[in-house]
mmCIF file of C-alpha atoms and ligand atoms in Angstrom:
data_model
loop_
_atom_site.group_PDB
_atom_site.id
_atom_site.type_symbol
_atom_site.label_atom_id
_atom_site.label_comp_id
_atom_site.label_asym_id
_atom_site.label_seq_id
_atom_site.Cartn_x
_atom_site.Cartn_y
_atom_site.Cartn_z
ATOM 1 C CA MET P 1123 -16.858 14.706 7.904
ATOM 2 C CA THR P 1124 -16.059 11.221 6.641
ATOM 3 C CA PHE P 1125 -13.516 10.427 3.949
ATOM 4 C CA HIS P 1126 -14.040 7.154 2.087
ATOM 5 C CA ILE P 1127 -10.969 6.087 0.136
ATOM 6 C CA ILE P 1128 -11.005 3.384 -2.523
ATOM 7 C CA THR P 1129 -7.601 1.851 -3.245
ATOM 8 C CA ILE P 1130 -5.748 -1.388 -3.961
ATOM 9 C CA PHE P 1131 -3.157 -0.421 -1.319
ATOM 10 C CA PRO P 1132 -5.151 0.224 1.862
ATOM 11 C CA GLU P 1133 -2.125 -0.117 4.182
ATOM 12 C CA ILE P 1134 -0.520 2.995 2.680
ATOM 13 C CA PHE P 1135 -2.887 5.194 4.676
ATOM 14 C CA ASN P 1136 -2.364 3.751 8.178
ATOM 15 C CA SER P 1137 0.798 5.552 9.160
ATOM 16 C CA TYR P 1138 0.063 9.057 7.884
ATOM 17 C CA PHE P 1139 -3.541 9.212 9.018
ATOM 18 C CA ASN P 1140 -2.746 8.124 12.563
ATOM 19 C CA GLU P 1141 -0.194 10.858 13.230
ATOM 20 C CA SER P 1142 -0.272 14.497 14.251
ATOM 21 C CA ILE P 1143 -3.262 16.723 13.500
ATOM 22 C CA ILE P 1144 -5.204 14.197 11.422
ATOM 23 C CA GLY P 1145 -4.615 11.444 13.986
ATOM 24 C CA ARG P 1146 -5.910 13.757 16.731
ATOM 25 C CA ALA P 1147 -8.905 14.887 14.640
ATOM 26 C CA LYS P 1148 -9.796 11.209 14.141
ATOM 27 C CA LYS P 1149 -9.482 10.407 17.852
ATOM 28 C CA GLU P 1150 -11.661 13.395 18.736
ATOM 29 C CA GLY P 1151 -14.289 12.327 16.192
ATOM 30 C CA LYS P 1152 -13.955 15.480 14.058
ATOM 31 C CA VAL P 1153 -13.181 13.388 10.983
ATOM 32 C CA ALA P 1154 -13.500 9.727 10.126
ATOM 33 C CA LEU P 1155 -11.452 7.877 7.530
ATOM 34 C CA LYS P 1156 -12.628 4.678 5.935
ATOM 35 C CA VAL P 1157 -10.383 2.853 3.501
ATOM 36 C CA TYR P 1158 -11.823 0.227 1.141
ATOM 37 C CA ASN P 1159 -9.799 -2.418 -0.644
ATOM 38 C CA LEU P 1160 -10.988 -2.384 -4.247
ATOM 39 C CA ARG P 1161 -10.210 -6.101 -4.522
ATOM 40 C CA ASP P 1162 -13.021 -6.803 -2.037
ATOM 41 C CA PHE P 1163 -15.456 -5.632 -4.714
ATOM 42 C CA THR P 1164 -14.340 -8.052 -7.432
ATOM 43 C CA GLU P 1165 -16.265 -11.227 -8.222
ATOM 44 C CA ASP P 1166 -13.604 -13.571 -9.614
ATOM 45 C CA LYS P 1167 -11.290 -15.793 -7.616
ATOM 46 C CA HIS P 1168 -8.186 -13.814 -8.669
ATOM 47 C CA LYS P 1169 -9.771 -10.557 -7.440
ATOM 48 C CA THR P 1170 -9.017 -8.869 -10.751
ATOM 49 C CA VAL P 1171 -9.266 -5.069 -10.724
ATOM 50 C CA ASP P 1172 -7.647 -4.310 -14.106
ATOM 51 C CA ASP P 1173 -7.576 -5.398 -17.736
ATOM 52 C CA THR P 1174 -5.930 -4.484 -21.033
ATOM 53 C CA PRO P 1175 -7.106 -1.315 -22.827
ATOM 54 C CA TYR P 1176 -9.553 -1.583 -25.717
ATOM 55 C CA GLY P 1177 -7.866 -0.421 -28.917
ATOM 56 C CA GLY P 1178 -4.444 -1.544 -27.664
ATOM 57 C CA GLY P 1179 -1.677 0.462 -26.059
ATOM 58 C CA PRO P 1180 0.536 0.104 -23.013
ATOM 59 C CA GLY P 1181 -0.445 -0.682 -19.449
ATOM 60 C CA MET P 1182 -3.512 -1.922 -17.687
ATOM 61 C CA VAL P 1183 -6.742 -0.082 -16.944
ATOM 62 C CA PHE P 1184 -8.884 -0.232 -13.788
ATOM 63 C CA LYS P 1185 -12.126 -2.000 -14.605
ATOM 64 C CA VAL P 1186 -15.459 -0.225 -14.305
ATOM 65 C CA GLU P 1187 -17.377 -2.876 -12.292
ATOM 66 C CA PRO P 1188 -15.395 -3.132 -8.995
ATOM 67 C CA ILE P 1189 -15.201 0.656 -8.581
ATOM 68 C CA THR P 1190 -18.904 1.073 -9.364
ATOM 69 C CA ARG P 1191 -19.804 -1.690 -6.889
ATOM 70 C CA CYS P 1192 -17.619 -0.154 -4.197
ATOM 71 C CA VAL P 1193 -19.080 3.348 -4.617
ATOM 72 C CA GLU P 1194 -22.612 1.904 -4.591
ATOM 73 C CA PHE P 1195 -21.787 -0.057 -1.428
ATOM 74 C CA ILE P 1196 -20.450 3.052 0.308
ATOM 75 C CA LYS P 1197 -23.458 5.142 -0.696
ATOM 76 C CA ARG P 1198 -26.021 2.490 0.194
ATOM 77 C CA ASP P 1199 -24.552 0.719 3.230
ATOM 78 C CA GLU P 1200 -22.112 3.158 4.778
ATOM 79 C CA ILE P 1201 -23.711 6.553 4.373
ATOM 80 C CA ALA P 1202 -27.306 5.741 3.511
ATOM 81 C CA ASN P 1203 -27.392 8.090 0.515
ATOM 82 C CA ASP P 1204 -26.628 11.209 2.499
ATOM 83 C CA GLU P 1205 -27.195 14.095 0.096
ATOM 84 C CA SER P 1206 -23.961 15.812 1.037
ATOM 85 C CA THR P 1207 -21.759 13.297 -0.762
ATOM 86 C CA ARG P 1208 -19.183 13.888 -3.492
ATOM 87 C CA VAL P 1209 -17.294 11.294 -5.473
ATOM 88 C CA ILE P 1210 -13.829 12.376 -6.596
ATOM 89 C CA LEU P 1211 -11.730 10.493 -9.114
ATOM 90 C CA THR P 1212 -8.018 11.255 -8.750
ATOM 91 C CA SER P 1213 -6.662 11.953 -12.218
ATOM 92 C CA ALA P 1214 -3.631 13.721 -13.678
ATOM 93 C CA LYS P 1215 -5.954 15.309 -16.251
ATOM 94 C CA GLY P 1216 -8.535 16.495 -13.709
ATOM 95 C CA ASP P 1217 -9.410 19.956 -12.391
ATOM 96 C CA LYS P 1218 -6.547 21.375 -10.355
ATOM 97 C CA PHE P 1219 -6.926 20.990 -6.573
ATOM 98 C CA SER P 1220 -6.403 24.280 -4.740
ATOM 99 C CA GLN P 1221 -7.036 25.886 -1.363
ATOM 100 C CA LYS P 1222 -10.411 27.051 -2.709
ATOM 101 C CA THR P 1223 -11.316 23.481 -3.674
ATOM 102 C CA ALA P 1224 -10.280 22.351 -0.190
ATOM 103 C CA GLN P 1225 -12.486 25.018 1.397
ATOM 104 C CA LYS P 1226 -15.515 23.957 -0.697
ATOM 105 C CA MET P 1227 -14.937 20.280 0.047
ATOM 106 C CA SER P 1228 -14.563 20.891 3.793
ATOM 107 C CA THR P 1229 -18.331 21.474 4.038
ATOM 108 C CA ILE P 1230 -19.250 18.092 2.540
ATOM 109 C CA GLU P 1231 -20.403 15.310 4.898
ATOM 110 C CA HIS P 1232 -18.990 12.388 2.903
ATOM 111 C CA LEU P 1233 -16.162 12.555 0.378
ATOM 112 C CA ILE P 1234 -15.466 9.410 -1.621
ATOM 113 C CA ILE P 1235 -12.013 9.415 -3.245
ATOM 114 C CA ILE P 1236 -11.112 6.864 -5.923
ATOM 115 C CA CYS P 1237 -7.378 6.152 -6.261
ATOM 116 C CA GLY P 1238 -6.394 5.059 -9.754
ATOM 117 C CA ARG P 1239 -3.270 3.073 -10.690
ATOM 118 C CA TYR P 1240 -1.522 1.742 -13.785
ATOM 119 C CA GLU P 1241 -2.608 3.419 -17.034
ATOM 120 C CA GLY P 1242 -5.646 4.926 -15.351
ATOM 121 C CA VAL P 1243 -9.328 4.189 -14.802
ATOM 122 C CA ASP P 1244 -11.980 3.131 -17.340
ATOM 123 C CA GLU P 1245 -13.428 6.439 -18.554
ATOM 124 C CA ARG P 1246 -16.964 5.316 -17.701
ATOM 125 C CA ILE P 1247 -16.146 5.982 -14.039
ATOM 126 C CA ALA P 1248 -15.423 9.649 -14.811
ATOM 127 C CA ASP P 1249 -18.545 9.831 -16.978
ATOM 128 C CA ASN P 1250 -21.026 8.061 -14.714
ATOM 129 C CA VAL P 1251 -19.768 7.503 -11.189
ATOM 130 C CA ALA P 1252 -17.504 10.407 -10.205
ATOM 131 C CA ASP P 1253 -18.798 13.949 -9.675
ATOM 132 C CA ALA P 1254 -15.380 15.389 -10.517
ATOM 133 C CA GLU P 1255 -11.898 14.438 -11.672
ATOM 134 C CA VAL P 1256 -9.258 16.116 -9.538
ATOM 135 C CA SER P 1257 -5.533 16.554 -10.138
ATOM 136 C CA ILE P 1258 -3.091 17.721 -7.488
ATOM 137 C CA GLY P 1259 -0.659 19.146 -10.046
ATOM 138 C CA ASP P 1260 0.760 18.958 -13.539
ATOM 139 C CA TYR P 1261 2.786 15.797 -13.125
ATOM 140 C CA VAL P 1262 2.029 12.089 -13.276
ATOM 141 C CA LEU P 1263 2.260 9.943 -10.149
ATOM 142 C CA THR P 1264 2.108 6.166 -9.995
ATOM 143 C CA GLY P 1265 -1.221 6.202 -8.171
ATOM 144 C CA GLY P 1266 -3.996 8.253 -6.604
ATOM 145 C CA GLU P 1267 -3.041 7.442 -2.999
ATOM 146 C CA LEU P 1268 -0.705 10.436 -2.480
ATOM 147 C CA PRO P 1269 -3.239 12.807 -4.088
ATOM 148 C CA ALA P 1270 -5.926 11.368 -1.778
ATOM 149 C CA MET P 1271 -3.713 11.942 1.270
ATOM 150 C CA ILE P 1272 -2.941 15.477 0.170
ATOM 151 C CA MET P 1273 -6.613 16.270 -0.290
ATOM 152 C CA VAL P 1274 -7.575 14.723 3.066
ATOM 153 C CA ASP P 1275 -4.807 16.693 4.789
ATOM 154 C CA ALA P 1276 -5.659 20.056 3.214
ATOM 155 C CA ILE P 1277 -9.407 19.596 3.835
ATOM 156 C CA THR P 1278 -9.150 18.236 7.394
ATOM 157 C CA ARG P 1279 -7.227 21.210 8.757
ATOM 158 C CA LEU P 1280 -10.050 23.499 7.522
ATOM 159 C CA ILE P 1281 -12.734 21.671 9.501
ATOM 160 C CA PRO P 1282 -13.775 23.771 12.516
ATOM 161 C CA GLY P 1283 -12.017 22.711 15.712
ATOM 162 C CA VAL P 1284 -9.315 20.627 14.037
ATOM 163 C CA LEU P 1285 -6.515 23.188 14.403
ATOM 164 C CA GLY P 1286 -5.942 24.255 17.981
ATOM 165 C CA ASN P 1287 -5.479 27.936 17.213
ATOM 166 C CA LYS P 1288 -8.320 29.370 15.099
ATOM 167 C CA GLU P 1289 -6.017 32.201 13.999
ATOM 168 C CA SER P 1290 -3.798 29.657 12.245
ATOM 169 C CA LEU P 1291 -6.473 29.506 9.565
ATOM 170 C CA GLU P 1292 -7.251 33.216 9.447
ATOM 171 C CA ILE P 1293 -4.004 34.305 7.817
ATOM 172 C CA GLU P 1294 -2.548 31.599 5.626
ATOM 173 C CA SER P 1295 -1.106 31.278 2.167
ATOM 174 C CA HIS P 1296 -3.838 31.225 -0.510
ATOM 175 C CA ASP P 1297 -6.642 32.181 1.893
ATOM 176 C CA ARG P 1298 -7.557 35.415 0.104
ATOM 177 C CA CYS P 1299 -6.574 36.925 -3.230
ATOM 178 C CA ASP P 1300 -3.932 34.190 -3.489
ATOM 179 C CA LEU P 1301 -1.624 36.089 -1.112
ATOM 180 C CA SER P 1302 1.070 34.036 0.590
ATOM 181 C CA ASP P 1303 1.495 33.806 4.339
ATOM 182 C CA TYR P 1304 4.020 36.223 5.949
ATOM 183 C CA PRO P 1305 7.471 34.873 6.938
ATOM 184 C CA VAL P 1306 7.755 33.516 10.464
ATOM 185 C CA TYR P 1307 10.735 33.257 12.829
ATOM 186 C CA THR P 1308 11.386 31.830 16.284
ATOM 187 C CA LYS P 1309 14.208 31.917 18.852
ATOM 188 C CA PRO P 1310 17.144 32.560 18.762
ATOM 189 C CA ASN P 1311 16.960 36.086 17.312
ATOM 190 C CA SER P 1312 20.448 35.718 15.799
ATOM 191 C CA PHE P 1313 22.062 32.585 14.393
ATOM 192 C CA CYS P 1314 25.330 32.518 12.404
ATOM 193 C CA GLY P 1315 24.811 36.206 11.630
ATOM 194 C CA TRP P 1316 21.278 35.582 10.321
ATOM 195 C CA ASP P 1317 19.107 38.041 12.220
ATOM 196 C CA VAL P 1318 15.363 38.125 12.788
ATOM 197 C CA PRO P 1319 13.956 41.409 11.356
ATOM 198 C CA ASP P 1320 14.103 44.143 14.025
ATOM 199 C CA VAL P 1321 10.421 45.011 13.633
ATOM 200 C CA LEU P 1322 9.400 41.594 15.015
ATOM 201 C CA LEU P 1323 11.398 42.248 18.189
ATOM 202 C CA SER P 1324 10.062 45.787 18.600
ATOM 203 C CA GLY P 1325 6.886 44.877 20.507
ATOM 204 C CA ASN P 1326 5.027 47.411 18.305
ATOM 205 C CA HIS P 1327 2.008 45.403 17.105
ATOM 206 C CA LYS P 1328 0.831 48.031 14.628
ATOM 207 C CA LYS P 1329 4.235 48.070 12.925
ATOM 208 C CA ILE P 1330 4.383 44.265 12.984
ATOM 209 C CA THR P 1331 0.948 44.003 11.327
ATOM 210 C CA THR P 1332 1.953 46.524 8.631
ATOM 211 C CA TRP P 1333 5.249 44.691 8.000
ATOM 212 C CA ARG P 1334 3.431 41.354 7.706
ATOM 213 C CA GLU P 1335 0.849 42.779 5.273
ATOM 214 C CA GLU P 1336 3.676 44.212 3.130
ATOM 215 C CA LYS P 1337 5.460 40.860 3.110
ATOM 216 C CA ARG P 1338 2.262 39.074 2.079
ATOM 217 C CA LYS P 1339 1.758 41.455 -0.845
ATOM 218 C CA LYS P 1340 5.370 40.976 -1.959
HETATM 219 N N1 SAM M 835 -2.126 7.571 -18.041
HETATM 220 C C1 SAM M 835 -2.506 8.580 -17.108
HETATM 221 C C2 SAM M 835 -2.291 9.947 -17.687
HETATM 222 O O1 SAM M 835 -1.361 10.128 -18.466
HETATM 223 O O2 SAM M 835 -3.038 10.880 -17.297
HETATM 224 C C3 SAM M 835 -1.706 8.480 -15.826
HETATM 225 C C4 SAM M 835 -2.116 7.357 -14.943
HETATM 226 S S1 SAM M 835 -1.247 7.381 -13.419
HETATM 227 C C5 SAM M 835 0.173 6.461 -13.770
HETATM 228 C C6 SAM M 835 -2.196 6.318 -12.405
HETATM 229 C C7 SAM M 835 -3.172 7.008 -11.482
HETATM 230 O O3 SAM M 835 -2.461 7.863 -10.599
HETATM 231 C C8 SAM M 835 -4.215 7.872 -12.123
HETATM 232 O O4 SAM M 835 -5.291 7.112 -12.606
HETATM 233 C C9 SAM M 835 -4.613 8.772 -10.974
HETATM 234 O O5 SAM M 835 -5.530 8.123 -10.120
HETATM 235 C C10 SAM M 835 -3.304 8.935 -10.214
HETATM 236 N N2 SAM M 835 -2.596 10.190 -10.518
HETATM 237 C C11 SAM M 835 -1.425 10.326 -11.174
HETATM 238 N N3 SAM M 835 -1.043 11.603 -11.241
HETATM 239 C C12 SAM M 835 -1.979 12.328 -10.601
HETATM 240 C C13 SAM M 835 -2.152 13.712 -10.326
HETATM 241 N N4 SAM M 835 -1.279 14.628 -10.741
HETATM 242 N N5 SAM M 835 -3.254 14.099 -9.628
HETATM 243 C C14 SAM M 835 -4.162 13.186 -9.205
HETATM 244 N N6 SAM M 835 -4.053 11.859 -9.454
HETATM 245 C C15 SAM M 835 -2.980 11.424 -10.128
#
């Protein structure tokens, strides 16, 4: 799967995407991440990506042309119009991102994510360029870069072969009926009077499974 991220702050992604599980998935070729600087798709010498809102009001708005050009470039030159492509506009008023959304998106070949900034993005992008507007929660961030990273992270770990232990994915929070994962503990079995539940030390796998199921339901 390839993630294509459109942003005015491309450097933001370097550190996070080169570490840990995502960094390894990239090295092993299980995912690819391409970051595009929106300013490279402007046509004026100041590389202008924003302008004042029609009708007045505070803040600046991302212009429709550079984003449209960038998405067209990605579709035409980078992925040759692969049918399995989705264009996501990050937006505080979008559909809420969830584990189910991540699961659906993990089967897509190319995911293009547009990171907004300032007052937002000219609505014509939502209407004509993006397939969906996606929010990561009911709060307003300064830009779409953190939402993009969150989506890439949640989706990448669902791609087959990315997590070392397949079972890590089989029982997780939100994987079925919105149950949470069971609590986990590691050594030592007692610390400052805080003890690991006896059942986990019992070696009785049937009892452990029952205990974990009960905890998930709770
Ligand atoms: N004026 C907009 C509003 O009230 O909905 C907020 C714009 S916000 C300051 C700038 C950009 O950050 C948005 O265009 C979007 O790309 C991103 N953003 C902010 N909050 C977000 C959220 N909860 N989920 C996804 N993207 C978000």
